[in-house]
Short mmCIF file of C-alpha atoms in Angstrom, two decimals:
data_model
loop_
_atom_site.label_atom_id
_atom_site.label_comp_id
_atom_site.label_asym_id
_atom_site.label_seq_id
_atom_site.Cartn_x
_atom_site.Cartn_y
_atom_site.Cartn_z
CA MET E 1 6.56 25.18 26.07
CA GLY E 2 4.60 22.77 28.26
CA THR E 3 3.90 19.25 27.08
CA THR E 4 1.59 16.54 28.35
CA GLU E 5 4.33 13.93 28.07
CA PRO E 6 3.41 11.28 30.62
CA GLU E 7 6.08 10.20 33.08
CA GLY E 8 7.66 6.93 32.08
CA GLU E 9 5.73 6.49 28.84
CA SER E 10 7.32 3.62 26.94
CA LEU E 11 9.59 4.26 23.97
CA LEU E 12 7.16 2.50 21.61
CA ARG E 13 4.28 4.73 22.73
CA LYS E 14 6.44 7.72 21.79
CA VAL E 15 7.26 6.06 18.46
CA ARG E 16 3.54 5.63 17.83
CA ARG E 17 2.87 9.30 18.66
CA ILE E 18 5.52 10.36 16.17
CA LEU E 19 4.18 8.04 13.44
CA ASP E 20 0.65 9.38 14.01
CA ALA E 21 1.85 12.99 13.66
CA PHE E 22 2.31 12.58 9.91
CA ASP E 23 -0.69 12.73 7.64
CA THR E 24 -1.31 13.42 3.98
CA GLY E 25 -1.76 17.11 4.74
CA ALA E 26 1.55 17.21 6.65
CA PRO E 27 3.84 14.61 5.07
CA VAL E 28 7.11 16.32 6.08
CA LEU E 29 7.59 17.76 9.57
CA GLY E 30 10.34 19.64 11.41
CA LEU E 31 11.26 19.11 15.04
CA SER E 32 9.11 21.93 16.47
CA GLU E 33 6.03 20.83 14.58
CA LEU E 34 6.61 17.20 15.61
CA ALA E 35 6.94 18.28 19.25
CA ARG E 36 3.71 20.29 19.00
CA ARG E 37 1.78 17.47 17.34
CA THR E 38 3.05 14.70 19.64
CA GLN E 39 2.98 16.80 22.82
CA LEU E 40 6.48 15.50 23.56
CA ALA E 41 9.50 17.60 24.51
CA LYS E 42 11.71 18.64 21.58
CA THR E 43 14.69 16.81 23.07
CA THR E 44 12.61 13.65 23.37
CA VAL E 45 11.37 13.92 19.78
CA HIS E 46 14.93 14.46 18.57
CA ARG E 47 16.26 11.44 20.43
CA VAL E 48 13.42 9.10 19.38
CA ALA E 49 13.29 10.37 15.78
CA THR E 50 17.04 9.82 15.41
CA GLU E 51 16.62 6.20 16.45
CA MET E 52 13.64 5.84 14.11
CA VAL E 53 15.72 7.12 11.19
CA GLU E 54 18.45 4.58 12.04
CA VAL E 55 16.06 1.63 11.72
CA GLY E 56 14.15 2.99 8.68
CA LEU E 57 10.85 4.02 10.30
CA LEU E 58 11.50 7.66 9.33
CA ASN E 59 13.45 9.33 6.53
CA ARG E 60 15.31 12.54 7.25
CA HIS E 61 15.57 15.44 4.75
CA GLY E 62 17.96 17.97 6.24
CA ARG E 63 16.23 18.98 9.46
CA ARG E 64 12.85 17.58 8.51
CA TYR E 65 11.35 14.10 8.78
CA GLU E 66 8.92 11.97 6.80
CA LEU E 67 7.55 8.42 7.11
CA GLY E 68 10.20 5.94 5.97
CA SER E 69 9.99 3.86 2.80
CA LEU E 70 10.31 0.78 5.01
CA LEU E 71 6.75 1.44 6.19
CA PHE E 72 5.47 1.21 2.63
CA GLU E 73 7.29 -2.09 2.22
CA LEU E 74 5.91 -3.44 5.52
CA GLY E 75 2.45 -2.10 4.73
CA GLN E 76 2.37 -4.10 1.51
CA ARG E 77 2.94 -7.26 3.56
CA VAL E 78 0.22 -6.80 6.20
CA PRO E 79 -1.79 -10.01 5.74
CA ARG E 80 -5.25 -8.69 6.55
CA THR E 81 -5.29 -6.10 3.78
CA ARG E 82 -2.85 -7.83 1.41
CA ASP E 83 -4.91 -10.95 0.73
CA LEU E 84 -8.08 -8.98 0.08
CA ARG E 85 -6.30 -6.45 -2.18
CA LEU E 86 -4.94 -9.26 -4.34
CA ILE E 87 -8.32 -10.97 -4.67
CA ALA E 88 -10.17 -7.67 -5.15
CA ALA E 89 -8.04 -6.44 -8.08
CA ARG E 90 -10.08 -8.19 -10.73
CA TYR E 91 -13.41 -7.09 -9.23
CA LEU E 92 -12.21 -3.49 -9.19
CA GLU E 93 -11.17 -3.70 -12.81
CA ASP E 94 -14.50 -5.29 -13.83
CA LEU E 95 -16.50 -2.68 -11.94
CA ALA E 96 -14.51 0.16 -13.52
CA LEU E 97 -15.10 -1.27 -16.99
CA THR E 98 -18.82 -1.92 -16.35
CA THR E 99 -19.67 1.37 -14.66
CA ARG E 100 -17.07 3.56 -16.42
CA GLU E 101 -16.60 5.35 -13.10
CA THR E 102 -13.83 5.48 -10.49
CA VAL E 103 -13.85 2.38 -8.29
CA VAL E 104 -12.13 2.02 -4.93
CA LEU E 105 -11.48 -0.63 -2.32
CA ALA E 106 -11.89 0.88 1.16
CA PHE E 107 -10.81 -0.58 4.51
CA PRO E 108 -11.78 0.31 8.06
CA GLY E 109 -8.71 1.99 9.57
CA ASP E 110 -8.11 2.64 13.21
CA GLN E 111 -9.88 6.01 13.23
CA ALA E 112 -11.07 6.52 9.65
CA VAL E 113 -11.86 4.92 6.31
CA LEU E 114 -8.75 4.07 4.26
CA PHE E 115 -8.86 3.95 0.49
CA ALA E 116 -6.54 1.21 -0.65
CA GLU E 117 -6.94 0.54 -4.33
CA LYS E 118 -8.39 2.78 -6.98
CA TYR E 119 -9.26 2.22 -10.59
CA PHE E 120 -9.91 5.49 -12.33
CA SER E 121 -12.44 5.72 -15.06
CA GLN E 122 -11.17 7.22 -18.29
CA ARG E 123 -14.36 9.20 -18.42
CA GLY E 124 -13.67 10.69 -15.00
CA GLY E 125 -10.73 12.52 -16.53
CA GLY E 126 -9.03 12.51 -13.15
CA VAL E 127 -11.59 14.83 -11.61
CA THR E 128 -12.37 12.47 -8.75
CA PHE E 129 -8.67 11.80 -8.29
CA THR E 130 -7.82 13.73 -5.16
CA GLN E 131 -11.31 13.43 -3.75
CA VAL E 132 -11.10 9.79 -2.84
CA GLU E 133 -7.55 9.34 -1.64
CA GLY E 134 -6.46 9.47 1.94
CA ARG E 135 -8.61 8.99 5.02
CA VAL E 136 -12.15 10.16 5.59
CA PRO E 137 -14.40 10.00 8.68
CA PHE E 138 -16.57 6.89 8.98
CA HIS E 139 -19.85 8.83 9.04
CA CYS E 140 -19.19 10.64 5.72
CA GLY E 141 -19.62 8.96 2.39
CA ALA E 142 -20.78 5.61 1.08
CA SER E 143 -17.75 3.50 2.06
CA GLY E 144 -17.82 4.72 5.64
CA LYS E 145 -21.53 4.17 6.05
CA ALA E 146 -21.26 0.64 4.59
CA LEU E 147 -18.38 -0.11 6.99
CA LEU E 148 -20.41 1.24 9.92
CA ALA E 149 -23.60 -0.60 8.97
CA PHE E 150 -21.99 -3.99 8.36
CA GLY E 151 -18.77 -3.64 10.35
CA ASP E 152 -17.51 -4.07 13.85
CA ALA E 153 -20.10 -2.92 16.44
CA ALA E 154 -17.41 -1.28 18.58
CA ILE E 155 -16.47 1.12 15.77
CA ARG E 156 -20.15 1.97 15.16
CA GLU E 157 -20.76 2.71 18.85
CA ARG E 158 -17.61 4.84 19.08
CA VAL E 159 -18.58 6.87 16.00
CA LEU E 160 -22.20 7.35 17.13
CA ALA E 161 -20.94 8.59 20.52
CA SER E 162 -18.47 11.04 18.95
CA THR E 163 -18.95 14.49 17.49
CA LEU E 164 -20.03 14.04 13.87
CA SER E 165 -18.18 16.76 11.96
CA ARG E 166 -19.60 18.15 8.73
CA ARG E 167 -17.78 17.94 5.39
CA THR E 168 -20.66 19.42 3.36
CA ARG E 169 -24.12 20.63 4.23
CA TRP E 170 -25.42 17.17 3.30
CA THR E 171 -23.19 15.32 5.78
CA ILE E 172 -25.24 13.41 8.35
CA ALA E 173 -24.14 15.05 11.60
CA ASP E 174 -27.03 13.92 13.83
CA PRO E 175 -26.54 10.55 15.62
CA ALA E 176 -30.24 9.64 15.45
CA ARG E 177 -30.36 10.31 11.70
CA LEU E 178 -27.12 8.37 11.22
CA THR E 179 -28.58 5.41 13.16
CA ALA E 180 -31.69 5.44 10.95
CA GLU E 181 -29.51 5.72 7.83
CA LEU E 182 -27.37 2.74 8.91
CA ASP E 183 -30.52 0.65 9.47
CA GLN E 184 -31.53 1.46 5.92
CA VAL E 185 -28.05 0.58 4.59
CA ARG E 186 -28.36 -2.82 6.29
CA ARG E 187 -31.82 -3.39 4.81
CA HIS E 188 -30.76 -2.43 1.27
CA GLY E 189 -27.36 -4.12 1.36
CA PHE E 190 -25.54 -1.05 0.04
CA ALA E 191 -24.82 2.57 1.04
CA VAL E 192 -25.37 5.71 -1.02
CA ASP E 193 -23.54 9.02 -0.65
CA ARG E 194 -25.24 12.09 -2.06
CA GLN E 195 -22.64 14.85 -1.73
CA GLU E 196 -22.11 14.00 1.96
CA LEU E 197 -18.32 13.89 1.62
CA VAL E 198 -17.56 16.20 -1.32
CA VAL E 199 -19.92 18.68 -2.94
CA GLY E 200 -20.71 17.59 -6.49
CA TYR E 201 -19.81 13.93 -5.93
CA GLY E 202 -21.75 10.83 -4.99
CA ALA E 203 -21.00 7.14 -4.46
CA VAL E 204 -22.50 3.70 -4.00
CA ALA E 205 -20.76 1.15 -1.75
CA ALA E 206 -21.31 -2.53 -1.01
CA PRO E 207 -19.64 -4.38 1.87
CA VAL E 208 -17.14 -7.21 1.59
CA LEU E 209 -17.78 -9.53 4.53
CA SER E 210 -15.68 -12.00 6.47
CA HIS E 211 -17.64 -14.14 8.93
CA GLY E 212 -20.54 -11.73 8.49
CA VAL E 213 -18.58 -8.59 9.36
CA ALA E 214 -17.50 -5.95 6.82
CA VAL E 215 -13.73 -6.00 6.30
CA ALA E 216 -13.83 -3.68 3.27
CA THR E 217 -16.14 -2.11 0.69
CA LEU E 218 -16.27 -1.88 -3.07
CA THR E 219 -17.30 1.67 -3.91
CA VAL E 220 -18.15 3.43 -7.15
CA VAL E 221 -17.53 7.19 -7.03
CA GLY E 222 -18.41 9.88 -9.55
CA PRO E 223 -19.97 13.25 -10.27
CA ILE E 224 -23.38 13.31 -8.57
CA ASP E 225 -25.35 13.56 -11.83
CA ARG E 226 -23.85 10.26 -13.01
CA ILE E 227 -24.47 8.34 -9.75
CA GLN E 228 -27.72 6.59 -10.69
CA VAL E 229 -28.43 4.27 -7.80
CA SER E 230 -30.85 2.06 -9.75
CA ARG E 231 -28.10 1.34 -12.28
CA LEU E 232 -25.08 1.12 -9.95
CA ALA E 233 -26.44 -0.59 -6.81
CA PRO E 234 -27.13 -3.97 -8.46
CA VAL E 235 -23.64 -4.29 -10.01
CA VAL E 236 -21.80 -3.02 -6.91
CA THR E 237 -23.80 -5.28 -4.59
CA ALA E 238 -23.25 -8.29 -6.85
CA ALA E 239 -19.50 -7.58 -6.98
CA GLY E 240 -19.36 -7.22 -3.19
CA ALA E 241 -21.15 -10.54 -2.72
CA ALA E 242 -18.87 -12.31 -5.23
CA LEU E 243 -15.73 -10.88 -3.65
CA THR E 244 -17.05 -11.94 -0.21
CA ARG E 245 -17.43 -15.53 -1.45
CA ASP E 246 -13.98 -15.49 -3.08
CA PHE E 247 -12.32 -14.08 0.02
CA GLU E 248 -14.03 -16.52 2.41
CA HIS E 249 -13.03 -19.37 0.13
CA VAL E 250 -9.35 -18.33 0.25
CA ASN E 251 -9.52 -17.70 4.01
CA ASN E 252 -10.81 -21.21 4.79
CA MET G 1 19.33 -22.25 22.40
CA GLY G 2 22.12 -19.83 21.52
CA THR G 3 21.36 -16.49 19.91
CA THR G 4 23.53 -13.80 18.41
CA GLU G 5 21.64 -11.08 20.29
CA PRO G 6 24.16 -8.28 20.69
CA GLU G 7 24.67 -6.84 24.16
CA GLY G 8 22.79 -3.62 24.59
CA GLU G 9 21.17 -3.56 21.15
CA SER G 10 18.55 -0.80 21.16
CA LEU G 11 14.86 -1.60 21.48
CA LEU G 12 14.15 -0.18 18.01
CA ARG G 13 16.79 -2.45 16.43
CA LYS G 14 14.96 -5.40 18.00
CA VAL G 15 11.66 -4.00 16.71
CA ARG G 16 13.17 -3.83 13.22
CA ARG G 17 14.42 -7.43 13.44
CA ILE G 18 10.93 -8.59 14.39
CA LEU G 19 9.27 -6.59 11.57
CA ASP G 20 11.77 -8.04 9.07
CA ALA G 21 11.00 -11.60 10.20
CA PHE G 22 7.60 -11.51 8.51
CA ASP G 23 7.36 -12.01 4.77
CA THR G 24 4.70 -13.06 2.31
CA GLY G 25 5.77 -16.68 2.71
CA ALA G 26 5.53 -16.44 6.50
CA PRO G 27 2.83 -13.89 7.32
CA VAL G 28 1.95 -15.36 10.74
CA LEU G 29 4.66 -16.44 13.18
CA GLY G 30 4.76 -18.01 16.65
CA LEU G 31 7.23 -17.10 19.36
CA SER G 32 9.74 -19.87 18.62
CA GLU G 33 9.84 -19.10 14.90
CA LEU G 34 10.20 -15.36 15.63
CA ALA G 35 13.09 -16.10 18.00
CA ARG G 36 14.76 -18.29 15.37
CA ARG G 37 14.32 -15.73 12.59
CA THR G 38 15.40 -12.71 14.64
CA GLN G 39 18.19 -14.50 16.54
CA LEU G 40 16.78 -12.96 19.72
CA ALA G 41 16.00 -14.81 22.95
CA LYS G 42 12.40 -16.00 23.26
CA THR G 43 11.90 -13.91 26.40
CA THR G 44 13.15 -10.83 24.54
CA VAL G 45 10.87 -11.50 21.56
CA HIS G 46 7.92 -11.99 23.92
CA ARG G 47 8.58 -8.74 25.76
CA VAL G 48 9.16 -6.64 22.61
CA ALA G 49 6.30 -8.24 20.65
CA THR G 50 3.89 -7.55 23.51
CA GLU G 51 4.81 -3.86 23.38
CA MET G 52 4.51 -3.88 19.59
CA VAL G 53 0.97 -5.32 19.85
CA GLU G 54 0.05 -2.57 22.34
CA VAL G 55 0.97 0.21 19.90
CA GLY G 56 -0.43 -1.52 16.78
CA LEU G 57 2.79 -2.55 15.03
CA LEU G 58 1.81 -6.23 15.36
CA ASN G 59 -1.54 -8.03 15.60
CA ARG G 60 -1.81 -11.07 17.83
CA HIS G 61 -3.88 -14.15 16.95
CA GLY G 62 -3.87 -16.42 20.00
CA ARG G 63 -0.18 -17.24 20.42
CA ARG G 64 0.85 -16.08 16.96
CA TYR G 65 1.74 -12.68 15.55
CA GLU G 66 1.35 -10.87 12.22
CA LEU G 67 2.19 -7.37 10.94
CA GLY G 68 -0.36 -4.89 12.29
CA SER G 69 -2.99 -3.12 10.19
CA LEU G 70 -1.48 0.18 11.38
CA LEU G 71 1.50 -0.56 9.13
CA PHE G 72 -0.75 -0.71 6.09
CA GLU G 73 -2.26 2.63 7.08
CA LEU G 74 1.17 4.21 7.60
CA GLY G 75 2.50 2.63 4.41
CA GLN G 76 -0.24 4.31 2.41
CA ARG G 77 0.99 7.67 3.72
CA VAL G 78 4.71 7.31 2.92
CA PRO G 79 5.28 10.39 0.72
CA ARG G 80 7.94 8.96 -1.61
CA THR G 81 5.78 6.14 -2.91
CA ARG G 82 2.38 7.76 -2.33
CA ASP G 83 2.78 10.69 -4.71
CA LEU G 84 4.06 8.53 -7.53
CA ARG G 85 1.34 5.91 -7.03
CA LEU G 86 -1.34 8.57 -7.33
CA ILE G 87 0.13 10.06 -10.48
CA ALA G 88 0.92 6.66 -12.01
CA ALA G 89 -2.63 5.29 -11.71
CA ARG G 90 -3.80 6.65 -15.03
CA TYR G 91 -0.67 5.53 -16.87
CA LEU G 92 -1.11 2.03 -15.51
CA GLU G 93 -4.71 1.95 -16.64
CA ASP G 94 -3.82 3.27 -20.11
CA LEU G 95 -1.01 0.75 -20.53
CA ALA G 96 -3.26 -2.12 -19.45
CA LEU G 97 -5.90 -1.06 -21.97
CA THR G 98 -3.36 -0.53 -24.77
CA THR G 99 -1.32 -3.69 -24.27
CA ARG G 100 -4.10 -5.89 -22.86
CA GLU G 101 -1.50 -7.35 -20.49
CA THR G 102 -0.84 -7.10 -16.76
CA VAL G 103 0.85 -3.81 -15.87
CA VAL G 104 2.68 -3.07 -12.63
CA LEU G 105 4.38 -0.15 -10.92
CA ALA G 106 7.57 -1.36 -9.22
CA PHE G 107 9.69 0.46 -6.62
CA PRO G 108 13.22 -0.15 -5.40
CA GLY G 109 12.87 -1.53 -1.87
CA ASP G 110 15.61 -1.84 0.68
CA GLN G 111 16.79 -5.25 -0.52
CA ALA G 112 14.48 -6.14 -3.40
CA VAL G 113 12.05 -4.89 -6.02
CA LEU G 114 8.60 -4.08 -4.62
CA PHE G 115 5.50 -4.29 -6.77
CA ALA G 116 3.14 -1.59 -5.71
CA GLU G 117 0.25 -1.28 -8.11
CA LYS G 118 -1.05 -3.83 -10.56
CA TYR G 119 -3.62 -3.66 -13.29
CA PHE G 120 -4.54 -7.10 -14.48
CA SER G 121 -5.41 -7.73 -18.05
CA GLN G 122 -8.72 -9.45 -18.61
CA ARG G 123 -6.96 -11.60 -21.17
CA GLY G 124 -4.45 -12.73 -18.56
CA GLY G 125 -7.28 -14.46 -16.75
CA GLY G 126 -5.37 -14.05 -13.51
CA VAL G 127 -2.59 -16.39 -14.60
CA THR G 128 0.15 -13.85 -13.92
CA PHE G 129 -1.52 -12.94 -10.66
CA THR G 130 0.70 -14.51 -8.04
CA GLN G 131 3.79 -14.26 -10.20
CA VAL G 132 4.22 -10.55 -9.91
CA GLU G 133 3.24 -9.80 -6.34
CA GLY G 134 5.67 -9.56 -3.46
CA ARG G 135 9.38 -8.89 -3.63
CA VAL G 136 11.89 -10.19 -6.16
CA PRO G 137 15.68 -9.83 -6.39
CA PHE G 138 16.95 -6.81 -8.32
CA HIS G 139 18.90 -8.90 -10.85
CA CYS G 140 15.88 -10.98 -11.94
CA GLY G 141 13.23 -9.64 -14.25
CA ALA G 142 12.62 -6.50 -16.25
CA SER G 143 11.66 -4.15 -13.37
CA GLY G 144 14.74 -5.05 -11.36
CA LYS G 145 17.10 -4.64 -14.31
CA ALA G 146 15.57 -1.26 -15.19
CA LEU G 147 15.94 -0.15 -11.55
CA LEU G 148 19.57 -1.31 -11.53
CA ALA G 149 20.44 0.27 -14.87
CA PHE G 150 18.86 3.67 -14.17
CA GLY G 151 18.78 3.64 -10.36
CA ASP G 152 20.98 4.46 -7.44
CA ALA G 153 24.62 3.46 -8.10
CA ALA G 154 25.01 2.15 -4.54
CA ILE G 155 22.29 -0.46 -5.07
CA ARG G 156 23.85 -1.53 -8.38
CA GLU G 157 27.28 -1.97 -6.82
CA ARG G 158 25.87 -3.92 -3.88
CA VAL G 159 23.93 -6.26 -6.18
CA LEU G 160 26.88 -6.80 -8.54
CA ALA G 161 29.09 -7.67 -5.54
CA SER G 162 26.55 -10.12 -4.09
CA THR G 163 25.77 -13.73 -4.97
CA LEU G 164 23.31 -13.66 -7.88
CA SER G 165 20.84 -16.45 -7.14
CA ARG G 166 18.99 -18.19 -9.96
CA ARG G 167 15.20 -18.20 -10.27
CA THR G 168 15.17 -19.99 -13.63
CA ARG G 169 17.85 -21.29 -15.95
CA TRP G 170 17.60 -18.00 -17.86
CA THR G 171 18.36 -15.82 -14.80
CA ILE G 172 21.56 -13.79 -15.29
CA ALA G 173 23.73 -15.06 -12.45
CA ASP G 174 27.12 -13.88 -13.75
CA PRO G 175 28.17 -10.33 -12.69
CA ALA G 176 30.02 -9.64 -15.96
CA ARG G 177 27.00 -10.65 -18.03
CA LEU G 178 24.72 -8.60 -15.76
CA THR G 179 26.99 -5.56 -16.20
CA ALA G 180 26.84 -5.92 -19.99
CA GLU G 181 23.06 -6.39 -19.85
CA LEU G 182 22.63 -3.23 -17.74
CA ASP G 183 24.72 -1.26 -20.27
CA GLN G 184 22.35 -2.44 -22.96
CA VAL G 185 19.29 -1.52 -20.86
CA ARG G 186 20.70 2.01 -20.51
CA ARG G 187 21.34 2.27 -24.25
CA HIS G 188 17.85 1.04 -25.18
CA GLY G 189 15.98 2.89 -22.46
CA PHE G 190 14.05 -0.20 -21.39
CA ALA G 191 14.66 -3.67 -19.91
CA VAL G 192 13.39 -7.00 -21.20
CA ASP G 193 12.87 -10.17 -19.18
CA ARG G 194 12.79 -13.43 -21.09
CA GLN G 195 11.79 -16.02 -18.48
CA GLU G 196 14.51 -14.83 -16.11
CA LEU G 197 12.15 -14.55 -13.14
CA VAL G 198 9.40 -17.08 -13.90
CA VAL G 199 9.47 -19.82 -16.53
CA GLY G 200 6.89 -19.10 -19.21
CA TYR G 201 6.68 -15.37 -18.49
CA GLY G 202 8.35 -12.30 -19.88
CA ALA G 203 8.21 -8.55 -19.31
CA VAL G 204 9.24 -5.14 -20.63
CA ALA G 205 10.03 -2.33 -18.16
CA ALA G 206 10.76 1.39 -18.56
CA PRO G 207 12.16 3.57 -15.77
CA VAL G 208 10.40 6.49 -14.08
CA LEU G 209 13.09 9.04 -13.25
CA SER G 210 13.43 11.77 -10.68
CA HIS G 211 16.46 14.02 -11.16
CA GLY G 212 17.79 11.44 -13.61
CA VAL G 213 17.61 8.49 -11.20
CA ALA G 214 15.03 5.69 -11.44
CA VAL G 215 12.52 5.87 -8.58
CA ALA G 216 10.16 3.29 -10.11
CA THR G 217 9.36 1.37 -13.28
CA LEU G 218 6.31 0.79 -15.40
CA THR G 219 6.36 -2.87 -16.40
CA VAL G 220 4.20 -4.96 -18.73
CA VAL G 221 4.15 -8.67 -17.80
CA GLY G 222 2.67 -11.61 -19.66
CA PRO G 223 3.11 -15.11 -21.05
CA ILE G 224 6.40 -15.17 -22.96
CA ASP G 225 4.78 -15.82 -26.37
CA ARG G 226 2.81 -12.56 -26.04
CA ILE G 227 5.77 -10.38 -24.97
CA GLN G 228 6.69 -8.91 -28.35
CA VAL G 229 9.37 -6.36 -27.58
CA SER G 230 8.96 -4.46 -30.86
CA ARG G 231 5.30 -3.84 -30.02
CA LEU G 232 5.57 -3.26 -26.26
CA ALA G 233 8.84 -1.33 -25.83
CA PRO G 234 7.67 1.85 -27.60
CA VAL G 235 4.45 2.18 -25.56
CA VAL G 236 6.08 1.29 -22.24
CA THR G 237 8.99 3.67 -22.85
CA ALA G 238 6.67 6.49 -23.88
CA ALA G 239 4.54 5.95 -20.78
CA GLY G 240 7.65 5.95 -18.56
CA ALA G 241 8.84 9.22 -20.10
CA ALA G 242 5.42 10.86 -19.74
CA LEU G 243 5.08 9.72 -16.12
CA THR G 244 8.61 11.03 -15.43
CA ARG G 245 7.61 14.47 -16.77
CA ASP G 246 4.37 14.46 -14.77
CA PHE G 247 6.11 13.42 -11.57
CA GLU G 248 8.91 15.98 -11.92
CA HIS G 249 6.31 18.66 -12.58
CA VAL G 250 4.46 17.80 -9.35
CA ASN G 251 7.72 17.52 -7.39
CA ASN G 252 8.87 21.00 -8.37
#
């Protein structure tokens, strides 16, 4: 099988390819699948993966691999997300109690929105559970749109120049419409999702800013018939502004 | 300056040393401090750290380094902790509402207890906030003792053979006393901390088992005068047992 393995690619680039091969849909991978996903030769994957197991970056189960527990431990210590998660905990709890809906803290990842902390409403009965975890494209959903509107301009330009895939028939897949939507998000100070990510679900998100740039969002998610923007937007926006002040205070 | 850098140590071993150098007390490190902590030559640290920045394992701020955001993203996807965190969320919320105290999900890390998810009681007013985050030794506190009593025998033997440092004057620092305490934890089905980790604070922890071995704990933490074992132990133990059943059901 041919691979596109570049001549002389550094070991750490290969490590990164292997780490990127795992996702929530494919948490455990065999050698052939890893070779296919990384476009590296099987012998290369075997050699690098063996070293990665030795230092804890991967776990091995028989002939299959998964991301190592060490990565969870290191991930908990990443300063950029850690400080905000600690400060945000109380705001998430308050929002969940006030709105009685599921509340999440979302971060801008390298290629997608990451959902970091979730408080589940008792009323939700777990229905929104699997809908909000994992990674979702920036252009789908309230968190992503808030991160695009208030976040790093480079991410926004990259997303607007890319192919905007559809998750539902309400997903905004046209760059011009997305640009107009993001202008509106900036004017209003919050983003609304009306079944753009998951059919039957909506959300309202407010940005958390650091030096004027969104570093996260507070987002309330729930069944679309319960997402009343007039009720939710003021509390979410107020919580986002308060968390912004708290975070900037700690960061200075 | 002399280092103990072994001849021909692999690149990934050096990467691991550099990752391990960062902790919550030292989230941002310069080249000299990294060299001191890793016992690698400054030129080696500079070369390896530069590669690590390129693939996202480290972030650079001017001349200083911190763990990269990529690690947070990868950490969220580690299957072993991810599945349990998702299932545990509702139990944590329920326990926080029932006990009105801070509730945490703790995992056995490589060398220490890791606190993964926290629900803060409104009553706590954030006082327990910084006390429970980060990593703590296995022999201190309710979560650690529950993980030792019900967890992997290899970890227990390693801890009992090591020097048991004191955090407070109530910390169990004698191996024979710790052995007796762990027997009692196994008999009762839960562990109690009475100011053994932090003066003024106590906790009750119940194990979450997978194939009979503790993979996590549910722990209620609060000011020592509010930690009434007769009230808390039954609810924490019941939640641990229910979460164990749920987790085993999903895992099979």
